[in-house]
Coordinates of C-alpha atoms and ligand atoms in Angstrom, one line a residue:
X6 CA 93.1 110.3 110.3
X7 CA 95.9 109.0 108.2
X8 CA 97.2 105.6 109.3
X9 CA 100.5 103.9 108.4
X10 CA 100.2 100.2 109.2
X11 CA 103.3 97.9 109.4
X12 CA 104.9 99.3 106.2
X13 CA 107.8 97.4 104.8
X14 CA 109.7 98.3 101.6
X15 CA 112.6 96.4 100.0
X16 CA 114.4 97.7 96.9
X17 CA 116.3 95.8 94.2
X18 CA 115.1 92.3 93.8
X19 CA 116.2 91.9 90.1
X20 CA 119.3 89.8 90.6
X21 CA 120.8 92.0 93.3
X22 CA 120.2 91.3 97.0
X23 CA 117.1 93.0 98.3
X24 CA 117.8 96.2 100.4
X25 CA 115.3 96.7 103.1
X26 CA 114.5 100.4 103.5
X27 CA 111.4 100.2 105.8
X28 CA 110.9 97.5 108.4
X29 CA 107.4 97.5 109.8
X30 CA 106.7 101.2 110.3
X31 CA 103.4 102.1 112.0
X32 CA 102.1 105.4 113.3
X33 CA 99.1 107.7 112.7
X34 CA 98.6 111.3 111.8
X35 CA 95.4 112.6 113.4
X36 CA 93.3 115.1 111.4
X37 CA 94.5 118.7 111.9
X38 CA 97.8 117.7 113.6
X39 CA 101.4 118.4 112.7
X40 CA 103.5 115.3 112.7
X41 CA 107.2 115.2 111.9
X42 CA 109.4 112.2 110.9
X43 CA 112.9 112.6 112.0
X44 CA 115.8 110.3 111.3
X45 CA 119.3 110.2 109.8
X46 CA 120.0 110.7 106.1
X47 CA 119.4 107.5 104.1
X48 CA 117.2 105.9 106.8
X49 CA 114.2 105.7 104.5
X50 CA 112.2 108.9 105.1
X51 CA 111.6 109.7 101.5
X52 CA 110.7 106.1 100.8
X53 CA 108.2 106.3 103.6
X54 CA 106.6 109.5 102.3
X55 CA 106.3 108.1 98.8
X56 CA 104.6 105.0 100.1
X57 CA 102.3 107.2 102.3
X58 CA 101.0 109.2 99.3
X59 CA 100.7 106.1 97.0
X60 CA 103.4 107.1 94.6
X61 CA 105.2 103.9 95.5
X62 CA 103.8 100.5 96.5
X63 CA 105.1 99.1 99.8
X64 CA 106.4 95.5 99.9
X65 CA 103.9 94.9 102.6
X66 CA 101.6 96.8 105.0
X67 CA 99.2 99.6 104.1
X68 CA 98.4 103.2 104.3
X69 CA 94.8 104.3 104.9
X70 CA 93.0 107.6 104.9
X71 CA 89.9 107.6 107.0
X72 CA 90.0 103.8 106.7
X73 CA 90.3 103.7 102.9
X74 CA 93.6 102.2 101.6
X75 CA 95.6 104.5 99.4
X76 CA 96.9 103.2 96.1
X77 CA 97.5 106.5 94.3
X78 CA 98.0 110.1 95.5
X79 CA 94.5 111.1 96.7
X80 CA 93.1 114.6 95.9
X81 CA 93.2 115.5 99.6
X82 CA 97.0 115.4 99.6
X83 CA 99.7 117.8 98.3
X84 CA 103.4 116.9 98.2
X85 CA 106.1 119.5 98.6
X86 CA 109.7 118.4 97.9
X87 CA 113.0 119.6 99.0
X88 CA 113.9 121.1 95.6
X89 CA 111.1 123.4 94.6
X90 CA 113.1 124.6 91.6
X91 CA 112.8 121.1 90.1
X92 CA 109.1 120.9 90.7
X93 CA 108.0 124.2 89.2
X94 CA 107.6 124.5 85.4
X95 CA 110.2 127.0 84.2
X96 CA 108.1 128.0 81.2
X97 CA 105.1 129.1 83.4
X98 CA 105.1 132.1 85.7
X99 CA 104.6 131.5 89.4
X100 CA 100.9 132.3 88.9
X101 CA 100.8 130.0 85.8
X102 CA 102.3 127.2 87.8
X103 CA 99.5 127.4 90.4
X104 CA 96.8 127.8 87.7
X105 CA 98.1 124.6 86.1
X106 CA 97.3 122.4 89.1
X107 CA 93.8 124.0 89.2
X108 CA 93.1 123.2 85.5
X109 CA 90.7 120.4 86.3
X110 CA 89.2 122.0 89.4
X111 CA 85.6 123.3 89.2
X112 CA 85.2 127.0 88.8
X113 CA 85.7 129.8 86.3
X114 CA 89.0 131.2 85.1
X115 CA 88.5 134.3 87.2
X116 CA 87.7 132.3 90.3
X117 CA 90.9 130.2 89.8
X118 CA 92.9 133.3 89.3
X119 CA 91.5 134.6 92.6
X120 CA 92.5 131.3 94.4
X121 CA 96.0 131.5 92.9
X122 CA 96.4 135.2 94.0
X123 CA 95.1 134.4 97.5
X124 CA 97.6 131.5 97.9
X125 CA 100.5 133.7 96.7
X126 CA 99.4 136.4 99.1
X127 CA 99.4 133.9 102.0
X128 CA 103.0 133.1 101.4
X129 CA 104.1 136.7 100.9
X130 CA 104.5 136.5 97.1
X131 CA 101.6 138.7 96.0
X132 CA 104.0 140.9 94.0
X133 CA 105.7 138.1 92.2
X134 CA 102.8 136.3 90.4
X135 CA 104.1 137.3 87.0
X136 CA 107.7 136.2 87.7
X137 CA 109.2 133.0 86.4
X138 CA 110.6 130.5 88.9
X139 CA 114.1 131.1 87.8
X140 CA 113.7 134.8 88.6
X141 CA 113.2 134.1 92.3
X142 CA 115.5 133.1 95.1
X143 CA 115.6 129.5 96.5
X144 CA 113.5 130.6 99.5
X145 CA 110.9 132.3 97.2
X146 CA 110.7 129.2 95.0
X147 CA 110.0 127.1 98.1
X148 CA 107.3 129.6 99.0
X149 CA 105.8 129.3 95.6
X150 CA 105.7 125.5 95.9
X151 CA 104.0 125.8 99.2
X152 CA 101.5 128.3 97.6
X153 CA 100.7 125.7 94.9
X154 CA 100.0 123.1 97.5
X155 CA 97.7 125.5 99.4
X156 CA 95.9 126.7 96.2
X157 CA 95.2 123.1 95.3
X158 CA 93.1 123.0 98.5
X159 CA 94.7 119.8 99.9
X160 CA 93.8 119.1 103.5
X161 CA 96.9 117.1 104.0
X162 CA 100.4 118.4 103.2
X163 CA 103.3 116.0 102.9
X164 CA 106.6 117.8 102.9
X165 CA 110.0 116.1 102.3
X166 CA 112.8 118.2 103.8
X167 CA 111.3 121.4 102.2
X168 CA 113.7 123.9 103.9
X169 CA 116.9 121.9 103.7
X170 CA 118.5 124.0 101.0
X171 CA 117.8 127.5 102.1
X172 CA 119.8 129.8 104.4
X173 CA 119.2 129.8 108.2
X174 CA 117.2 133.1 108.3
X175 CA 114.9 132.1 105.4
X176 CA 114.5 128.7 106.9
X177 CA 113.1 130.2 110.2
X178 CA 110.8 132.4 108.2
X179 CA 109.5 129.5 106.2
X180 CA 109.0 127.4 109.3
X181 CA 106.9 130.1 110.8
X182 CA 105.0 130.6 107.6
X183 CA 104.2 126.9 107.4
X184 CA 103.2 126.6 111.1
X185 CA 101.0 129.7 110.7
X186 CA 99.2 128.5 107.6
X187 CA 98.7 125.0 109.0
X188 CA 97.3 126.4 112.2
X189 CA 95.0 129.0 110.5
X190 CA 93.7 126.6 107.9
X191 CA 93.5 123.5 110.1
X192 CA 95.8 121.5 107.8
X193 CA 97.1 118.0 108.6
X194 CA 100.8 118.0 108.0
X195 CA 103.3 115.1 107.7
X196 CA 106.8 116.8 107.7
X197 CA 110.0 115.0 107.0
X198 CA 113.3 116.4 108.3
X199 CA 116.7 115.2 109.5
X200 CA 116.8 118.3 111.8
X201 CA 115.8 117.5 115.3
X202 CA 115.3 121.2 116.4
X203 CA 113.1 121.8 113.3
X204 CA 111.0 118.8 114.1
X205 CA 110.4 119.8 117.7
X206 CA 109.8 123.4 116.9
X207 CA 107.1 122.7 114.3
X208 CA 105.3 119.5 115.6
X209 CA 102.6 118.2 117.8
X210 CA 104.2 114.8 117.5
X211 CA 107.6 113.7 116.5
X212 CA 108.1 110.2 115.1
X213 CA 111.7 109.2 115.5
X214 CA 113.1 106.7 113.0
X215 CA 116.1 104.4 113.4
X216 CA 119.0 104.2 110.9
X217 CA 118.2 101.9 108.0
X218 CA 116.1 99.9 107.7
X219 CA 113.7 102.4 109.3
X220 CA 111.7 101.3 112.2
X221 CA 109.9 103.6 114.7
X222 CA 112.2 104.2 117.6
X223 CA 109.7 106.4 119.5
X224 CA 106.6 108.6 119.1
X225 CA 107.0 111.8 121.2
X226 CA 104.2 114.2 121.9
X227 CA 105.5 117.9 121.9
X228 CA 103.8 119.8 124.7
X229 CA 104.5 123.4 123.6
X230 CA 101.9 126.1 123.2
X231 CA 101.1 127.7 119.9
X232 CA 101.8 130.0 118.3
X233 CA 105.5 129.3 118.8
X234 CA 108.3 131.7 118.3
X235 CA 111.8 131.2 117.2
X236 CA 113.4 132.7 120.3
X237 CA 111.1 132.0 123.2
X238 CA 110.0 128.4 122.1
X239 CA 113.6 127.3 121.5
X240 CA 114.6 128.4 125.0
X241 CA 111.6 126.7 126.7
X242 CA 112.5 123.8 129.0
X243 CA 110.0 121.5 127.2
X244 CA 111.7 122.2 123.9
X245 CA 115.1 121.5 125.3
X246 CA 113.9 118.3 127.0
X247 CA 112.3 117.0 123.8
X248 CA 115.4 117.8 121.8
X249 CA 117.6 116.0 124.3
X250 CA 115.3 112.9 124.3
X251 CA 115.4 112.7 120.5
X252 CA 119.2 113.1 120.4
X253 CA 119.6 110.3 123.0
X254 CA 117.2 108.0 121.0
X255 CA 119.1 108.6 117.7
X256 CA 122.5 108.0 119.5
X257 CA 121.3 104.9 121.1
X258 CA 120.1 103.6 117.7
X259 CA 123.4 104.3 116.1
Ligands
LIG25 P1 116.1 109.4 103.4 O1 115.1 110.1 102.7 O2 115.9 109.1 104.8 O3 117.5 110.0 103.2 P2 115.6 107.3 101.3 O4 114.2 106.9 101.5 O5 115.9 108.3 100.2 O6 116.2 107.9 102.7 O7 116.5 106.1 101.1 C1 116.6 105.0 102.0 C2 117.4 103.9 101.4 O8 116.8 103.3 100.3 C3 118.8 104.4 100.9 O9 119.8 103.4 101.2 C4 118.6 104.5 99.4 O10 119.9 104.3 98.8 C5 117.6 103.4 99.1 N1 116.8 103.8 98.0 C6 116.0 104.9 97.9 N2 115.3 105.0 96.8 C7 115.7 103.9 96.1 C8 115.3 103.3 94.8 N3 114.4 103.9 94.0 N4 115.9 102.2 94.4 C9 116.8 101.5 95.2 N5 117.2 102.0 96.4 C10 116.6 103.1 96.8
LIG26 MG1 115.1 111.9 101.6

C-alpha cells in the first residue's frame, strides 16, 4: 500500500512570492490496484507524482510505502513520462536502453538479455530490439519506455500522461496494453491524466483533483468488470455515470 498523507508543495520562495501547487493532498493506492489522478492542466499532477516517487521533497506531509517514508525513488517503483523520446538514450538500441537499467541487477548477461527480450515481447516490440529510439514512431517509443519499466521489475508503475502525445488509435492500443500487463502481472499503478474518459476506462479508482492549488475533490471507485474493451466498456451505463460525475466535479471546482 502506497499512502500519500497531507502533501503540500509550494514553489519559489527565493524572493518571489511562494506559489502553492499542492494543498493537503491525501489518498492511498492499494497494492495491485489501478488508481488514476485526473485534473486540469497545471493543477499540480506532475508535482504530485514527483513527490510520490521521492524525486522532489514536499513542503509538508509525507509519502509512505508499506509504512516506510519515501525520500528517494525506491527500487519498487518505475516512472514513465509523457515524452518517451526524451527519456530513452538515443545512442543505445531499444534493447540496449533496457539492458542499461538492468546493469546493477543480479544475474548473468544472458539472463538480462532474456528479461529485456521478454519485456519487448510483452509490448509487441520483439522485432525492434536492435532499432534505435529515433527509428521508431512515437507510439513505439512509448511502448519501449513501458517495456523498460516492466523489465526493471518494478511492482509499482507511476505514469505521467504517458499517452498524451500519440494519435487516438495508438492511444487506445496503449491503454489496452497497459491495462492487460497491469492485470496479468498484478502491478500497482498510479496513472496521471487530464483525460476523464481515459481515467475511467483504465482505473479501479479515480482521484479527482481541483484546479491549482491541487486538493482532492473526490475519490471515485469505478465499478466496471475487467478485462475492459474500448467499445463495450465506453458504452456501459456505469462508465457514462462515472464520466458525468467527474465532469460535474471539475466544473463545480472551476
Ligand atoms: P500539471 O502536471 O497538473 O499540469 P504541474 O505539477 O506541472 O501541473 O504544475 C503545477 C503548478 O506548479 C504550475 O503552476 C506550474 O507552473 C508550477 N510548477 C511546476 N513545476 C515547477 C517548478 N519546478 N518551479 C516552479 N513552479 C513550478
Ligand atoms: Mg504534468
